[in-house]
mmCIF file of C-alpha atoms in Angstrom:
data_model
loop_
_atom_site.group_PDB
_atom_site.id
_atom_site.type_symbol
_atom_site.label_atom_id
_atom_site.label_comp_id
_atom_site.label_asym_id
_atom_site.label_seq_id
_atom_site.Cartn_x
_atom_site.Cartn_y
_atom_site.Cartn_z
ATOM 1 C CA MET A 122 0.012 0.026 0.013
ATOM 2 C CA ASP A 123 1.163 3.470 -0.879
ATOM 3 C CA LEU A 124 1.267 5.193 2.575
ATOM 4 C CA LEU A 125 1.089 8.690 0.947
ATOM 5 C CA SER A 126 -2.277 7.894 -0.670
ATOM 6 C CA THR A 127 -5.632 9.163 0.586
ATOM 7 C CA LYS A 128 -8.523 6.811 0.932
ATOM 8 C CA THR A 129 -11.953 6.434 2.416
ATOM 9 C CA SER A 130 -12.253 3.675 4.781
ATOM 10 C CA GLY A 131 -13.010 0.338 3.032
ATOM 11 C CA PRO A 132 -15.695 -2.284 3.312
ATOM 12 C CA GLU A 133 -15.838 -1.897 7.130
ATOM 13 C CA ALA A 134 -17.129 1.562 6.622
ATOM 14 C CA THR A 135 -20.424 0.201 5.573
ATOM 15 C CA ARG A 136 -20.611 -2.657 8.046
ATOM 16 C CA PRO A 137 -21.712 -1.533 11.639
ATOM 17 C CA GLY A 138 -20.030 -3.067 14.587
ATOM 18 C CA PRO A 139 -17.330 -2.400 17.283
ATOM 19 C CA HIS A 140 -14.636 -2.185 14.684
ATOM 20 C CA SER A 141 -16.525 -0.250 11.899
ATOM 21 C CA CYS A 142 -15.174 3.093 10.683
ATOM 22 C CA PRO A 143 -17.389 6.142 10.090
ATOM 23 C CA LYS A 144 -17.851 6.728 6.400
ATOM 24 C CA GLU A 145 -16.579 10.334 6.650
ATOM 25 C CA VAL A 146 -13.174 9.236 8.070
ATOM 26 C CA ARG A 147 -10.436 9.391 5.555
ATOM 27 C CA VAL A 148 -6.993 8.093 5.945
ATOM 28 C CA ARG A 149 -4.268 10.590 5.236
ATOM 29 C CA VAL A 150 -0.547 10.408 5.988
ATOM 30 C CA LEU A 151 0.278 13.899 7.391
ATOM 31 C CA HIS A 152 3.986 13.107 7.870
ATOM 32 C CA GLN A 153 6.401 10.452 6.865
ATOM 33 C CA SER A 154 10.108 10.300 7.483
ATOM 34 C CA ASP A 155 12.832 8.075 8.625
ATOM 35 C CA LEU A 156 11.930 8.988 12.221
ATOM 36 C CA CYS A 157 8.106 9.190 12.308
ATOM 37 C CA THR A 158 4.926 8.482 10.473
ATOM 38 C CA LEU A 159 1.788 10.376 11.468
ATOM 39 C CA ILE A 160 -1.613 9.297 10.065
ATOM 40 C CA LEU A 161 -4.872 11.176 10.297
ATOM 41 C CA GLY A 162 -7.569 8.456 10.410
ATOM 42 C CA ASP A 163 -9.528 6.074 12.555
ATOM 43 C CA ALA A 164 -7.336 3.390 14.304
ATOM 44 C CA ARG A 165 -10.184 0.981 13.566
ATOM 45 C CA ASP A 166 -9.315 1.150 9.956
ATOM 46 C CA PRO A 167 -6.512 -1.558 9.000
ATOM 47 C CA ALA A 168 -5.109 0.963 6.564
ATOM 48 C CA THR A 169 -3.728 3.045 9.506
ATOM 49 C CA ARG A 170 -1.600 0.197 10.862
ATOM 50 C CA PRO A 171 2.094 -0.227 10.232
ATOM 51 C CA GLY A 172 3.117 -2.690 7.624
ATOM 52 C CA GLU A 173 6.137 -4.009 9.592
ATOM 53 C CA GLN A 174 6.481 -5.566 12.951
ATOM 54 C CA TYR A 175 7.103 -3.041 15.840
ATOM 55 C CA ASP A 176 8.597 -3.129 19.245
ATOM 56 C CA LEU A 177 6.247 -1.264 21.678
ATOM 57 C CA LEU A 178 2.648 -0.299 21.970
ATOM 58 C CA CYS A 179 2.310 2.755 24.157
ATOM 59 C CA THR A 180 -1.138 4.441 24.068
ATOM 60 C CA ASP A 181 -3.810 6.483 25.886
ATOM 61 C CA PRO A 182 -7.182 5.400 24.460
ATOM 62 C CA PRO A 183 -10.485 6.926 25.178
ATOM 63 C CA TYR A 184 -11.816 5.668 28.588
ATOM 64 C CA GLY A 185 -15.426 5.563 27.703
ATOM 65 C CA VAL A 186 -16.515 8.087 30.431
ATOM 66 C CA LYS A 187 -17.911 10.960 28.095
ATOM 67 C CA TRP A 188 -15.243 13.232 29.529
ATOM 68 C CA GLU A 189 -15.726 16.899 28.514
ATOM 69 C CA SER A 190 -13.820 19.887 29.843
ATOM 70 C CA GLY A 191 -15.798 22.375 31.841
ATOM 71 C CA TRP A 192 -12.754 23.980 33.520
ATOM 72 C CA ARG A 193 -11.280 25.989 30.641
ATOM 73 C CA ALA A 194 -12.860 29.099 29.069
ATOM 74 C CA GLU A 195 -12.634 27.319 25.788
ATOM 75 C CA SER A 196 -14.031 23.744 26.191
ATOM 76 C CA PHE A 197 -12.266 20.892 24.416
ATOM 77 C CA GLY A 198 -15.509 19.151 23.776
ATOM 78 C CA GLN A 199 -16.088 15.332 24.102
ATOM 79 C CA LEU A 200 -13.295 13.226 22.774
ATOM 80 C CA GLN A 201 -14.205 11.015 19.810
ATOM 81 C CA GLY A 202 -14.747 7.386 20.945
ATOM 82 C CA ASP A 203 -15.214 8.454 24.517
ATOM 83 C CA ASP A 204 -18.989 7.664 24.700
ATOM 84 C CA GLY A 205 -18.534 4.124 25.648
ATOM 85 C CA THR A 206 -19.280 2.528 22.283
ATOM 86 C CA LEU A 207 -15.598 1.806 21.244
ATOM 87 C CA ASP A 208 -14.342 -1.594 22.081
ATOM 88 C CA VAL A 209 -10.835 -0.575 23.096
ATOM 89 C CA PRO A 210 -9.533 -4.086 24.143
ATOM 90 C CA GLY A 211 -10.939 -5.467 20.914
ATOM 91 C CA LEU A 212 -9.356 -2.809 18.881
ATOM 92 C CA LEU A 213 -6.022 -3.095 20.566
ATOM 93 C CA ALA A 214 -6.139 -6.885 19.959
ATOM 94 C CA GLU A 215 -6.046 -6.091 16.279
ATOM 95 C CA TRP A 216 -3.043 -3.710 16.717
ATOM 96 C CA VAL A 217 -0.856 -6.200 18.692
ATOM 97 C CA ARG A 218 -1.031 -8.683 15.818
ATOM 98 C CA ARG A 219 2.145 -6.950 14.510
ATOM 99 C CA LEU A 220 3.789 -6.310 17.950
ATOM 100 C CA ARG A 221 6.789 -8.629 18.246
ATOM 101 C CA ASN A 222 6.381 -11.494 20.670
ATOM 102 C CA SER A 223 7.666 -10.852 24.251
ATOM 103 C CA ARG A 224 7.503 -7.139 23.775
ATOM 104 C CA HIS A 225 5.849 -4.556 25.960
ATOM 105 C CA VAL A 226 2.499 -2.839 26.150
ATOM 106 C CA TYR A 227 1.450 0.313 28.047
ATOM 107 C CA VAL A 228 -2.175 1.324 28.153
ATOM 108 C CA PHE A 229 -3.314 4.342 30.162
ATOM 109 C CA GLY A 230 -6.653 4.244 32.042
ATOM 110 C CA TYR A 231 -6.961 0.501 32.104
ATOM 111 C CA ARG A 232 -6.181 -2.311 34.503
ATOM 112 C CA PRO A 233 -4.119 -5.194 33.110
ATOM 113 C CA ASP A 234 -6.813 -7.771 33.754
ATOM 114 C CA HIS A 235 -9.216 -5.806 31.447
ATOM 115 C CA LEU A 236 -6.893 -6.275 28.601
ATOM 116 C CA ALA A 237 -4.980 -9.557 29.272
ATOM 117 C CA ASP A 238 -7.148 -12.008 27.511
ATOM 118 C CA GLN A 239 -7.761 -10.253 24.187
ATOM 119 C CA LEU A 240 -4.171 -8.773 23.942
ATOM 120 C CA CYS A 241 -2.534 -12.120 24.926
ATOM 121 C CA LEU A 242 -0.671 -10.416 27.782
ATOM 122 C CA GLY A 243 1.487 -11.917 30.553
ATOM 123 C CA GLY A 244 3.897 -10.438 33.115
ATOM 124 C CA THR A 245 1.302 -7.762 33.977
ATOM 125 C CA ALA A 246 1.708 -4.906 36.411
ATOM 126 C CA GLU A 247 -0.357 -1.935 37.386
ATOM 127 C CA LEU A 248 1.607 1.320 37.258
ATOM 128 C CA VAL A 249 0.636 4.629 38.622
ATOM 129 C CA TRP A 250 1.300 8.035 37.114
ATOM 130 C CA ASP A 251 1.684 10.548 40.004
ATOM 131 C CA LYS A 252 0.804 13.931 38.415
ATOM 132 C CA THR A 253 2.270 15.901 41.443
ATOM 133 C CA HIS A 254 -0.858 18.012 41.650
ATOM 134 C CA PHE A 255 -4.405 17.400 41.056
ATOM 135 C CA GLY A 256 -6.509 18.285 38.023
ATOM 136 C CA PRO A 257 -10.098 19.600 37.942
ATOM 137 C CA GLY A 258 -11.740 16.220 37.168
ATOM 138 C CA ASP A 259 -15.385 15.939 38.344
ATOM 139 C CA LEU A 260 -15.969 19.283 40.257
ATOM 140 C CA THR A 261 -18.862 17.813 42.094
ATOM 141 C CA LYS A 262 -16.557 15.405 43.974
ATOM 142 C CA PRO A 263 -14.456 16.369 46.976
ATOM 143 C CA TRP A 264 -11.211 14.740 45.718
ATOM 144 C CA GLY A 265 -9.325 15.870 42.735
ATOM 145 C CA PRO A 266 -7.530 13.303 40.629
ATOM 146 C CA ALA A 267 -3.758 13.437 41.164
ATOM 147 C CA HIS A 268 -2.906 10.022 39.593
ATOM 148 C CA GLU A 269 -3.778 7.782 36.518
ATOM 149 C CA PRO A 270 -3.329 4.037 36.159
ATOM 150 C CA ILE A 271 -1.251 2.523 33.428
ATOM 151 C CA ALA A 272 -1.583 -1.127 32.433
ATOM 152 C CA PHE A 273 1.855 -2.589 31.701
ATOM 153 C CA ALA A 274 2.218 -6.144 30.246
ATOM 154 C CA VAL A 275 4.240 -8.341 27.943
ATOM 155 C CA HIS A 276 2.679 -9.553 24.732
ATOM 156 C CA LEU A 277 2.947 -13.365 24.626
ATOM 157 C CA ARG A 278 1.383 -15.119 21.762
ATOM 158 C CA SER A 279 1.545 -18.608 23.222
ATOM 159 C CA GLN A 280 -0.876 -19.403 25.928
ATOM 160 C CA ALA A 281 1.613 -21.596 27.974
ATOM 161 C CA PRO A 282 4.105 -18.832 28.989
ATOM 162 C CA ARG A 283 1.118 -16.493 29.946
ATOM 163 C CA GLU A 284 -0.295 -19.183 32.269
ATOM 164 C CA SER A 285 3.129 -19.829 33.773
ATOM 165 C CA GLY A 286 3.757 -16.223 34.600
ATOM 166 C CA GLY A 287 6.093 -15.602 31.569
ATOM 167 C CA GLY A 288 7.347 -12.164 30.955
ATOM 168 C CA ARG A 289 8.242 -11.265 34.479
ATOM 169 C CA LEU A 290 11.027 -8.642 35.218
ATOM 170 C CA SER A 291 11.254 -7.906 31.482
ATOM 171 C CA ALA A 292 11.665 -4.096 31.509
ATOM 172 C CA TRP A 293 15.127 -2.966 30.634
ATOM 173 C CA LEU A 294 15.227 -0.621 33.512
ATOM 174 C CA ARG A 295 13.602 -2.023 36.670
ATOM 175 C CA GLN A 296 12.074 0.776 38.832
ATOM 176 C CA GLY A 297 9.110 1.471 41.066
ATOM 177 C CA SER A 298 5.635 1.225 39.924
ATOM 178 C CA VAL A 299 4.746 4.923 40.888
ATOM 179 C CA ILE A 300 6.063 7.166 38.120
ATOM 180 C CA THR A 301 6.188 10.903 39.014
ATOM 181 C CA ALA A 302 5.913 13.464 36.044
ATOM 182 C CA LYS A 303 4.332 16.905 36.341
ATOM 183 C CA ARG A 304 1.030 17.078 34.484
ATOM 184 C CA PRO A 305 0.996 19.831 31.644
ATOM 185 C CA ASN A 306 -0.432 22.920 33.291
ATOM 186 C CA CYS A 307 -3.529 24.703 32.063
ATOM 187 C CA VAL A 308 -1.551 27.236 30.032
ATOM 188 C CA LYS A 309 0.412 24.744 27.898
ATOM 189 C CA VAL A 310 -2.074 21.934 27.749
ATOM 190 C CA ARG A 311 -3.429 21.326 24.163
ATOM 191 C CA HIS A 312 -5.473 18.164 24.763
ATOM 192 C CA PRO A 313 -7.778 17.173 27.655
ATOM 193 C CA THR A 314 -5.718 14.005 28.453
ATOM 194 C CA GLU A 315 -2.318 15.293 27.269
ATOM 195 C CA LYS A 316 0.764 13.303 28.721
ATOM 196 C CA PRO A 317 3.976 14.910 29.483
ATOM 197 C CA VAL A 318 6.884 14.003 27.246
ATOM 198 C CA ALA A 319 9.073 13.215 30.296
ATOM 199 C CA LEU A 320 6.515 10.583 31.412
ATOM 200 C CA MET A 321 6.346 8.953 27.906
ATOM 201 C CA SER A 322 10.142 9.040 27.515
ATOM 202 C CA GLN A 323 10.546 7.083 30.814
ATOM 203 C CA LEU A 324 8.208 4.362 29.532
ATOM 204 C CA ILE A 325 9.768 4.165 26.149
ATOM 205 C CA GLU A 326 13.338 4.016 27.515
ATOM 206 C CA SER A 327 12.318 1.182 30.001
ATOM 207 C CA SER A 328 11.028 -1.006 27.076
ATOM 208 C CA THR A 329 12.918 -0.313 23.899
ATOM 209 C CA VAL A 330 16.382 0.464 22.565
ATOM 210 C CA ARG A 331 17.493 3.062 20.103
ATOM 211 C CA GLY A 332 16.158 2.542 16.540
ATOM 212 C CA GLU A 333 13.138 0.458 17.549
ATOM 213 C CA LEU A 334 9.570 1.375 16.487
ATOM 214 C CA VAL A 335 7.089 2.660 19.040
ATOM 215 C CA VAL A 336 3.348 2.697 18.014
ATOM 216 C CA ASP A 337 0.508 4.852 19.314
ATOM 217 C CA PRO A 338 -2.940 4.296 17.711
ATOM 218 C CA PHE A 339 -4.427 7.155 19.804
ATOM 219 C CA ALA A 340 -1.802 9.633 19.251
ATOM 220 C CA GLY A 341 -3.634 12.872 20.448
ATOM 221 C CA THR A 342 -1.296 15.809 20.246
ATOM 222 C CA GLY A 343 1.709 13.553 19.793
ATOM 223 C CA SER A 344 3.480 13.250 23.244
ATOM 224 C CA THR A 345 4.315 9.539 22.685
ATOM 225 C CA LEU A 346 5.710 10.300 19.223
ATOM 226 C CA VAL A 347 7.789 13.279 20.246
ATOM 227 C CA ALA A 348 9.211 11.311 23.221
ATOM 228 C CA ALA A 349 10.171 8.401 20.772
ATOM 229 C CA ILE A 350 11.886 10.836 18.458
ATOM 230 C CA LEU A 351 13.821 12.566 21.183
ATOM 231 C CA THR A 352 15.021 9.234 22.698
ATOM 232 C CA GLY A 353 16.365 7.951 19.398
ATOM 233 C CA ARG A 354 13.481 5.622 18.572
ATOM 234 C CA ARG A 355 11.113 5.583 15.519
ATOM 235 C CA ALA A 356 7.516 6.400 15.850
ATOM 236 C CA TRP A 357 4.197 5.589 14.147
ATOM 237 C CA GLY A 358 1.012 7.318 15.326
ATOM 238 C CA VAL A 359 -2.547 7.598 14.438
ATOM 239 C CA GLU A 360 -5.063 10.380 15.480
ATOM 240 C CA VAL A 361 -8.737 10.595 14.305
ATOM 241 C CA GLU A 362 -9.266 14.324 15.139
ATOM 242 C CA GLU A 363 -7.640 16.724 12.728
ATOM 243 C CA ARG A 364 -7.286 19.612 15.218
ATOM 244 C CA TYR A 365 -5.138 17.401 17.502
ATOM 245 C CA ALA A 366 -3.219 15.785 14.647
ATOM 246 C CA THR A 367 -2.370 19.218 13.385
ATOM 247 C CA ILE A 368 -0.751 19.962 16.753
ATOM 248 C CA ALA A 369 1.076 16.655 16.743
ATOM 249 C CA LEU A 370 2.484 17.337 13.328
ATOM 250 C CA ASP A 371 4.020 20.628 14.368
ATOM 251 C CA ARG A 372 5.535 19.086 17.531
ATOM 252 C CA ILE A 373 6.918 16.112 15.467
ATOM 253 C CA ARG A 374 8.600 18.480 13.006
ATOM 254 C CA ARG A 375 10.142 20.430 15.788
ATOM 255 C CA ALA A 376 11.387 17.348 17.487
ATOM 256 C CA GLU A 377 12.846 15.902 14.354
ATOM 257 C CA ALA A 378 14.482 19.312 13.605
ATOM 258 C CA LEU A 379 16.104 19.232 17.100
ATOM 259 C CA VAL A 380 17.402 15.614 16.697
ATOM 260 C CA ARG A 381 18.816 16.287 13.272
ATOM 261 C CA GLN A 382 20.554 19.473 14.554
ATOM 262 C CA THR A 383 22.139 17.654 17.491
ATOM 263 C CA THR A 384 23.390 14.735 15.393
ATOM 264 C CA THR A 385 25.074 16.976 12.866
ATOM 265 C CA ILE A 386 27.114 18.934 15.594
#
């Protein structure tokens, strides 16, 4: 397939179901280089997936909670796919088909046991992102959210090693399960669930080596992709909303320019 082509979603666009793609979604490659590929499209469309095997799945999918910002003067609006109709485990199960065996998965907002069966996961652990200060969250509740769960696991295609506990102690850099990284503040935040590059860099460096391919099917404004580029990895990202993909594109270009500048000194 020519990645630089533009197409309307295929047969699945007319067949309803948990993996169907809206007819209006068009797959467009916004950026393609030796460091990063960014696609505007619906992650449910097979045309958005990499044609090669990759080394890490690291993503922050919609949580199905109908989150909508009421804190900022300019509301972000509800995220696409956050109405509870998107089968995230089922969709990610399609994406891990090209993830190399015994490689890692990080999924924000989910517990490992919610994903283990469909994604063929072993060696699971529940990580916690400590945001250092709480966000607005649900203003009707007395406690503001200051942390977020991250499901970590190892993708094991064979059932036997999963049942025997395979994949334990497989991160390159063994560390504590609570990861502290300051949440983007209200001035700089560009997406309602934007993750700091420092956090994503820590996950990526713990599970890959330089030159390997990091994939994010829910790229948002591109923090995972930027972190991969800045740490010497390659990146592949998909984002369904053009307003966020445009921001990601600008960040990717700036990250690539920075990397190319430092490697030529």
